[in-house]
CSV table of C-alpha atoms and ligand atoms in Angstrom, one decimal:
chain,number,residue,atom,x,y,z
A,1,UNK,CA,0.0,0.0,0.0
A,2,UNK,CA,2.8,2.6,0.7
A,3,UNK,CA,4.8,1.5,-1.5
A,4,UNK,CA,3.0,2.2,-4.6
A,5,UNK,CA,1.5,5.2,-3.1
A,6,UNK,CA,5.5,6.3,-2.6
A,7,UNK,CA,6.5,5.5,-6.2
A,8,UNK,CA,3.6,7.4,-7.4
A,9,UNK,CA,4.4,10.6,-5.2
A,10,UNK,CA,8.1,9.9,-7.1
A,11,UNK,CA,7.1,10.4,-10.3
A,12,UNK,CA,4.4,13.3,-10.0
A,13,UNK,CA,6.8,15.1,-7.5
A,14,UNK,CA,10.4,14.4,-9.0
A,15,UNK,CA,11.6,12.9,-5.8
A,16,UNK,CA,14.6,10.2,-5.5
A,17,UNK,CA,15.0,8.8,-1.9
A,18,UNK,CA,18.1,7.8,-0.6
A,19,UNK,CA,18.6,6.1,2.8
A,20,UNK,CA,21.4,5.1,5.0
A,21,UNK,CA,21.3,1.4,6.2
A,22,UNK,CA,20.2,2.7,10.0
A,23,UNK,CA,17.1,3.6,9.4
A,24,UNK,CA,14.1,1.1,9.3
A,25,UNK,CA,14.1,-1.8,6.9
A,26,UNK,CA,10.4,-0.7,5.9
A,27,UNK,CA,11.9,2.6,4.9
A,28,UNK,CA,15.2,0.8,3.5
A,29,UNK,CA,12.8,-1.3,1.2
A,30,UNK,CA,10.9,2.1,-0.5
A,31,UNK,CA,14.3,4.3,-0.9
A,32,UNK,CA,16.1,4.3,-4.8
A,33,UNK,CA,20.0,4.0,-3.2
A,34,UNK,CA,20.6,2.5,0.4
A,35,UNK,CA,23.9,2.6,1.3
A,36,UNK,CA,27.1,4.1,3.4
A,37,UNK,CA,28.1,7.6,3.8
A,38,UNK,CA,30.6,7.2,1.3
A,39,UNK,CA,27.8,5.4,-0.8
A,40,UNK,CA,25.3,8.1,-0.5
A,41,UNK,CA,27.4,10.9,-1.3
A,42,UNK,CA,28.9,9.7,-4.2
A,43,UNK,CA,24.7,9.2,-5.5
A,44,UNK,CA,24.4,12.5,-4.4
A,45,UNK,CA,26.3,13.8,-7.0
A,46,UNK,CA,24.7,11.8,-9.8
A,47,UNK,CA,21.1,12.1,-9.5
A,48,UNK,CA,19.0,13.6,-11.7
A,49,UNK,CA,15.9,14.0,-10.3
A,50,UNK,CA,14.6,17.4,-9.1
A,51,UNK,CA,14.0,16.4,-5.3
A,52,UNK,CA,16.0,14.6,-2.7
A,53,UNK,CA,14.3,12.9,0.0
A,54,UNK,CA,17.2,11.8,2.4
A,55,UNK,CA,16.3,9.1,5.3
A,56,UNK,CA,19.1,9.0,7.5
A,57,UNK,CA,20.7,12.1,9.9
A,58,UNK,CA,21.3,15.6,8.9
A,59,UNK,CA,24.8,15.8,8.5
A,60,UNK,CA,24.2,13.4,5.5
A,61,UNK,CA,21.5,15.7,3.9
A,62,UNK,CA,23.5,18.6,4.2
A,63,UNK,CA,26.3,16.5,2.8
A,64,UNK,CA,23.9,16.1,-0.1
A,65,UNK,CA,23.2,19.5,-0.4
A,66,UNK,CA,26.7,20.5,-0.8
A,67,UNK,CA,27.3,17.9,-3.1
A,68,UNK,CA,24.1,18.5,-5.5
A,69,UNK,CA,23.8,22.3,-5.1
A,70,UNK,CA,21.1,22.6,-7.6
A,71,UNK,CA,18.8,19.5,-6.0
A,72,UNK,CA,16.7,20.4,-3.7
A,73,UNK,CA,17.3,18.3,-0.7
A,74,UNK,CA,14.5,17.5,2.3
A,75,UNK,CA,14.9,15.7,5.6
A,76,UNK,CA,12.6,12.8,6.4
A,77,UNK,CA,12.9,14.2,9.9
A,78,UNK,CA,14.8,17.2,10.6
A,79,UNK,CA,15.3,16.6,14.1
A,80,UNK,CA,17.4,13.4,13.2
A,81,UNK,CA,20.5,14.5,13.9
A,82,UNK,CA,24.1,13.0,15.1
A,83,UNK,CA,25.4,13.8,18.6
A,84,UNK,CA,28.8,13.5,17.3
A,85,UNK,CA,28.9,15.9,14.3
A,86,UNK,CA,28.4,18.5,17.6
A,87,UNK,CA,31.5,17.4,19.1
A,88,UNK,CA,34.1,19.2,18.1
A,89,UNK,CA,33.7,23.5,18.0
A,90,UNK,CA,35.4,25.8,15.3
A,91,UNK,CA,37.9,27.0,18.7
A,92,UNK,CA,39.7,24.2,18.6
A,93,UNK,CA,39.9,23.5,15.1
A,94,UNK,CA,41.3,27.6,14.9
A,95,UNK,CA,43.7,26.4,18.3
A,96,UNK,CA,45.3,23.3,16.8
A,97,UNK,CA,46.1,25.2,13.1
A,98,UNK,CA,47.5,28.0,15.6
A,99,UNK,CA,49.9,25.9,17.5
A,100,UNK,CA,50.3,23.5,14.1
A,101,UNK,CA,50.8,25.4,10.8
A,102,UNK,CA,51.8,21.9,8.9
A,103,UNK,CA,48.3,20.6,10.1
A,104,UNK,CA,45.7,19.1,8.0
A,105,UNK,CA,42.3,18.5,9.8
A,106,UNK,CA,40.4,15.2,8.7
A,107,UNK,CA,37.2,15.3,9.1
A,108,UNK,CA,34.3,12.4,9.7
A,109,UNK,CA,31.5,13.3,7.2
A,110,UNK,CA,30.0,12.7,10.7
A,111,UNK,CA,30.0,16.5,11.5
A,112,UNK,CA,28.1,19.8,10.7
A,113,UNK,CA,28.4,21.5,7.5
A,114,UNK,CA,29.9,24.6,9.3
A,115,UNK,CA,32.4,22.1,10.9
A,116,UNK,CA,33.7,21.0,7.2
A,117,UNK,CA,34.0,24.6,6.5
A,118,UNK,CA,36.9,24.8,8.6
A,119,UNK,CA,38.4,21.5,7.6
A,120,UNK,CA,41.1,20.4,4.7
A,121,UNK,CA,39.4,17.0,3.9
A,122,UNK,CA,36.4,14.8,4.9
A,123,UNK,CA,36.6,11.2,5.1
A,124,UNK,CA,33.9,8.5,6.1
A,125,UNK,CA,34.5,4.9,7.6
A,126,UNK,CA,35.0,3.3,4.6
A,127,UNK,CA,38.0,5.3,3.1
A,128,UNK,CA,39.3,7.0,5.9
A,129,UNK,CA,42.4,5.1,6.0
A,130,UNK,CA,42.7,5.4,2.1
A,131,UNK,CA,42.4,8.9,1.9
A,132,UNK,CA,44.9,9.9,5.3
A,133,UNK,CA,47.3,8.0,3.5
A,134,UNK,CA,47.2,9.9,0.2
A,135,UNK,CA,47.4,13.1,2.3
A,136,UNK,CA,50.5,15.2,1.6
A,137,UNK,CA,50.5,16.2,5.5
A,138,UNK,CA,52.5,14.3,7.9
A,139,UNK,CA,50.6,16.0,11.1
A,140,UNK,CA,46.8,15.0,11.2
A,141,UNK,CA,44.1,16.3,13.3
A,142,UNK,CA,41.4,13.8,13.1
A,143,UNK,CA,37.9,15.0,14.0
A,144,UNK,CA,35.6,14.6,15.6
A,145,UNK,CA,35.5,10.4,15.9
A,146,UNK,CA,38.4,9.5,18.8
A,147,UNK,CA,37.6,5.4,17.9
A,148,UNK,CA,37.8,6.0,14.2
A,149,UNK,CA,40.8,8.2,14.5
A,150,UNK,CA,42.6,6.2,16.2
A,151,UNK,CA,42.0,3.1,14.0
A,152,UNK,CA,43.4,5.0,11.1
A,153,UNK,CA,45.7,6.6,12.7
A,154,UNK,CA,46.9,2.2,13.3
A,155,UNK,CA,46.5,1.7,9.6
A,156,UNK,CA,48.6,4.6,8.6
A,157,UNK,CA,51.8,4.4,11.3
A,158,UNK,CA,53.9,6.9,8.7
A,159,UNK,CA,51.7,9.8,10.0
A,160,UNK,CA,51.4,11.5,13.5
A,161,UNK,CA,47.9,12.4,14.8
A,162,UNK,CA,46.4,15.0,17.0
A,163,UNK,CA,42.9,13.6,17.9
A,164,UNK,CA,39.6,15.1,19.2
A,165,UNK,CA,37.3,13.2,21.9
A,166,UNK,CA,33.9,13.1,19.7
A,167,UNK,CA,32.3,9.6,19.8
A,168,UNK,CA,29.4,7.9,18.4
A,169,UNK,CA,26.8,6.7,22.0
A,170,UNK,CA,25.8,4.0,19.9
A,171,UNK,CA,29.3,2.2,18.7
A,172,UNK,CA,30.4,2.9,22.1
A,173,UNK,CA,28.3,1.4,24.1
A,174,UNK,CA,29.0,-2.2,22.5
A,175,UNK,CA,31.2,-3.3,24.8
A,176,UNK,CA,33.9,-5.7,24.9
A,177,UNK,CA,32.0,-8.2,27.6
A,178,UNK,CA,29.1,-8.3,25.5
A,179,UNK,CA,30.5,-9.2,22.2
A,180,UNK,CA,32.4,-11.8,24.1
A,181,UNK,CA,29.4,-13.0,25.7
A,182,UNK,CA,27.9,-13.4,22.0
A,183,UNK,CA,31.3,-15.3,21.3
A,184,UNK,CA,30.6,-17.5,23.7
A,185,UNK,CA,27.4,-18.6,22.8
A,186,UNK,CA,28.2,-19.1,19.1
A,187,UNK,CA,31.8,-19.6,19.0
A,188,UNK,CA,31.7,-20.6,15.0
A,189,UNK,CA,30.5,-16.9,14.7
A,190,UNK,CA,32.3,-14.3,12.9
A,191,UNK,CA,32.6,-10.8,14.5
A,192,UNK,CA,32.3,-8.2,12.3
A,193,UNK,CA,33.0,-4.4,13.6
A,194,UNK,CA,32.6,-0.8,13.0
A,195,UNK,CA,35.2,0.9,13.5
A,196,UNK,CA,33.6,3.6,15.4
A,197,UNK,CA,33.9,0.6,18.4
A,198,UNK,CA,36.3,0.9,20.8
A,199,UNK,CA,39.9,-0.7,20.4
A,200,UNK,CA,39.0,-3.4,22.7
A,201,UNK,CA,36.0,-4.4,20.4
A,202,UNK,CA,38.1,-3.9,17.5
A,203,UNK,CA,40.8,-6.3,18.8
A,204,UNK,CA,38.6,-9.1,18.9
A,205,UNK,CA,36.8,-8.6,16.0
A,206,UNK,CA,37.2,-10.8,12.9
A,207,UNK,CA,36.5,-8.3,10.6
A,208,UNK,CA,36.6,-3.9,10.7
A,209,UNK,CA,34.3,-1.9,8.1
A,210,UNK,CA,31.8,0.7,7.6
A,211,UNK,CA,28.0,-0.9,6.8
A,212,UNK,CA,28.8,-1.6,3.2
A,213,UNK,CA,31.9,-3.3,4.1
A,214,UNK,CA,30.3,-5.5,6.7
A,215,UNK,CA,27.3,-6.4,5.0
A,216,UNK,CA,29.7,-7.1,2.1
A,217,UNK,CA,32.2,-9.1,4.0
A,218,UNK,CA,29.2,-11.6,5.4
A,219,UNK,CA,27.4,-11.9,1.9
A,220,UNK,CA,30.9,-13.0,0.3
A,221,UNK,CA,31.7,-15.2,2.8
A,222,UNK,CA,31.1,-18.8,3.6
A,223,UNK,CA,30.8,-18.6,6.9
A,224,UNK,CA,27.4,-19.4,8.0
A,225,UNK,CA,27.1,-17.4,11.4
A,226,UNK,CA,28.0,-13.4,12.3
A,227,UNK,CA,28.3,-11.4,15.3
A,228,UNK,CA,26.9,-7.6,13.9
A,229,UNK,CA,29.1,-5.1,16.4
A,230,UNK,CA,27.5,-1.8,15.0
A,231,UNK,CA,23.9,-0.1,14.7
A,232,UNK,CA,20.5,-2.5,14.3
A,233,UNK,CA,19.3,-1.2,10.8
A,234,UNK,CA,21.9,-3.2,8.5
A,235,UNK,CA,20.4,-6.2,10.1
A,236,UNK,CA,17.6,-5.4,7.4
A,237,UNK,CA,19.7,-5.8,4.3
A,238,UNK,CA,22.2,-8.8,6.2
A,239,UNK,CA,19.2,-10.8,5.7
A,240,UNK,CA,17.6,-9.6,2.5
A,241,UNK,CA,21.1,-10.3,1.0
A,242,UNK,CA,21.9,-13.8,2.6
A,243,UNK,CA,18.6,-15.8,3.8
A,244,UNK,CA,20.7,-18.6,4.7
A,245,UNK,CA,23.2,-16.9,7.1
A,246,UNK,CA,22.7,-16.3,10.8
A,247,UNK,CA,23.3,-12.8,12.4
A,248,UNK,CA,23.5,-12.0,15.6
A,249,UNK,CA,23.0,-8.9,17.8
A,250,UNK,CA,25.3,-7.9,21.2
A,251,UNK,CA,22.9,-6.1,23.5
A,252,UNK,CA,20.0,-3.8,23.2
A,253,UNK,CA,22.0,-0.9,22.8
A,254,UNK,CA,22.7,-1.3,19.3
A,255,UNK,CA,20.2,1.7,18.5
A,256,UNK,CA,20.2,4.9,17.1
A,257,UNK,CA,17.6,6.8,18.5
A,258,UNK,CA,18.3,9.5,15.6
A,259,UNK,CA,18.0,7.4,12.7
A,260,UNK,CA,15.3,5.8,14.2
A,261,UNK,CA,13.4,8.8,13.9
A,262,UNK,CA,12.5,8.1,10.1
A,263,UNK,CA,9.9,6.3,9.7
A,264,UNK,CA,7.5,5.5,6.4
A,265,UNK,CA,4.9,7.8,7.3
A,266,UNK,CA,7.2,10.7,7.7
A,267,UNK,CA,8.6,9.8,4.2
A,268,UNK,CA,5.6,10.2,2.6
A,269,UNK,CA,4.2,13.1,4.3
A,270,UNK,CA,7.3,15.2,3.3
A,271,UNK,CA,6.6,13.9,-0.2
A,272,UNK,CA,3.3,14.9,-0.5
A,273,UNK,CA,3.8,18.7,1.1
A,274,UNK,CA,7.9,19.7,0.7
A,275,UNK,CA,9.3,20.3,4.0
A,276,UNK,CA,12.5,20.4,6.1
A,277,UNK,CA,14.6,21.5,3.1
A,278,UNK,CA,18.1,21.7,4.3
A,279,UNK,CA,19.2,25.2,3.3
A,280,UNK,CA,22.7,26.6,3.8
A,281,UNK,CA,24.3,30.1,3.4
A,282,UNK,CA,26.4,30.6,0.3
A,283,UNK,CA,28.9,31.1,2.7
A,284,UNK,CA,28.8,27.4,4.4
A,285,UNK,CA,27.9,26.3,0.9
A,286,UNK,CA,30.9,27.6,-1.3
A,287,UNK,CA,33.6,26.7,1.8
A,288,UNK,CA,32.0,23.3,3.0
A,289,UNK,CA,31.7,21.4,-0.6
A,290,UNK,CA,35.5,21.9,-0.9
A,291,UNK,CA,37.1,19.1,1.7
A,292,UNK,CA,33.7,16.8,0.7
A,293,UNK,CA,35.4,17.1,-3.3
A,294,UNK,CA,39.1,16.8,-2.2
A,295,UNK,CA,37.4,13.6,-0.3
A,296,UNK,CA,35.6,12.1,-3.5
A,297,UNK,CA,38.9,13.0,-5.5
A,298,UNK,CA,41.5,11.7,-2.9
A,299,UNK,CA,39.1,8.2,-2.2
A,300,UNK,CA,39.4,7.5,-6.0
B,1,13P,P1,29.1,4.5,7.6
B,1,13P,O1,27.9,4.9,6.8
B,1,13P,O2,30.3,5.1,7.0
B,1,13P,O3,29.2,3.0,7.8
B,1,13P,O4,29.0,5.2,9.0
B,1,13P,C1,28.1,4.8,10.0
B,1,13P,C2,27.5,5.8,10.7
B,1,13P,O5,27.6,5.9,11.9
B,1,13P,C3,26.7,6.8,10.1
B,1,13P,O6,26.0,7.6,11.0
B,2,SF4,FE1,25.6,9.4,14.9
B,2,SF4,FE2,26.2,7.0,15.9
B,2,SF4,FE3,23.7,7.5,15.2
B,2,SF4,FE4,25.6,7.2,13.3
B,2,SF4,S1,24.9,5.6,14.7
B,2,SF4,S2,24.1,8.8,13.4
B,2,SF4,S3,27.4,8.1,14.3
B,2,SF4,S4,24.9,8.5,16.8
């Protein structure tokens, strides 16, 4: 019933919807892309409808935005936002290039648009590593993910890091006893990690990637049985994509109350009357694209 009431508000409206693999698998099912942030923002700059509809959290629409100037972009739910892309404040950004003039800041694409204004180069979980290393910089300030900055930061030993203290609530709450509690009752499991974890989850992990590279890893794999260390939603497309594999959860905590904030009825209620555009000043517009392009460039 909603679906065809969704592709119909598609086609009279212009609308594309893209969704990040956190949100509901209802909402997952009805979108045209479902992906990663890296994923996402690479569709952002292809599509060619008129309208975006973005299901996921606002630092990804804006990323959109910045990405697609000419789309128009709308939030599912404008409220949806990531606690971490507030965690690191232009002050310090302005204190570390003071005390560092060979500095470049890194940026998660887990941060607000006026955040990447100030920063040299964005970078999401899945080619973080690949574009640090294809820096020219030797000093790095990685912002504002501490778990994800310091995984790199493992990957790419060459390079010496300044790092911030943002963190994800949701990635860091899976912690080490309960994945080894999951261990222990399925031993033949794999465990398969986001690297916004802690080190102590990421040391006994089988397997470190964003969504896409976890939900690749388990689909290409023969093993039967996964433990999931990152947020609920990609359970969704686990089992769409392998029916006869087994995945299993940590804890209740694996939940992000922001993306779970989208839901099927909000979808089609923006649809049918425009709202929550994500607007930007020129300003934020012409200074924040520029690291999000060095990113697509550098990732290549
Ligand atoms: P990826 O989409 O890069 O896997 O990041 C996960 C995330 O936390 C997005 O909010
Ligand atoms: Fe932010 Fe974590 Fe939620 Fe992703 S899962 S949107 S990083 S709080």
């Amino acid at each position: 019933m909603y679906a065809e009431k969704i592709e119909n508000l598609k086609k009279e409206k212009d609308f594309v919807i893209l969704a990040h693999y956190y949100v509901d698998g209802e909402v997952q099912k009805v979108a045209d892309y479902v992906g990663d942030s890296f994923y996402l923002s690479k569709v952002a700059t292809q599509v060619s409808a008129k309208n975006i509809l973005f299901a996921g959290v606002q630092f990804m629409g804006e990323s959109a935005k910045l990405l697609n100037p000419s789309k128009h972009v709308y939030m599912a739910d404008d409220t949806a936002d990531c606690p971490m892309a507030h965690m690191v404040t232009l002050e310090q950004i302005a204190e570390v290039r003071e005390k560092y003039d060979d500095v470049a800041v890194v940026c998660y694409v887990n941060s607000t648009a006026e955040i990447k204004s100030a920063s040299d180069v964005c970078v999401t979980s899945s080619n973080a590593v690949k574009v640090v290393k294809n820096i020219k910089n030797k000093r790095i300030y990685f912002i504002p993910d501490n778990n994800l900055g310091h995984y790199v930061a493992e990957q790419v030993p060459e390079k010496e890091f300044i790092f911030c203290d943002g963190f994800c609530h949701v990635h860091k709450s899976i912690d080490k006893a309960l994945v080894e509690a999951a261990k222990k009752l399925n031993p033949d499991a794999l465990v398969l990690t986001h690297p916004e974890c802690t080190a102590d989850v990421l040391e006994i992990s089988d397997f470190i990637g964003s969504t896409s590279e976890i939900l690749d890893y388990a689909t290409e794999s023969d093993c039967k049985k996964f433990i999931i260390c990152t947020e609920m939603g990609i359970f969704f497309q686990l089992g769409e994509s392998n029916p006869d594999k087994k995945f299993f959860s940590v804890g209740h905590r694996q939940f992000c109350p922001n993306m779970k904030k989208v839901s099927i009825e909000k979808v089609i209620s923006v649809m049918e009357n425009p709202e929550n555009e994500v607007i930007l000043s020129d300003d934020i517009m012409e200074k924040s694209c520029i690291p999000l392009q060095k990113m697509l460039e550098l990732a290549k």
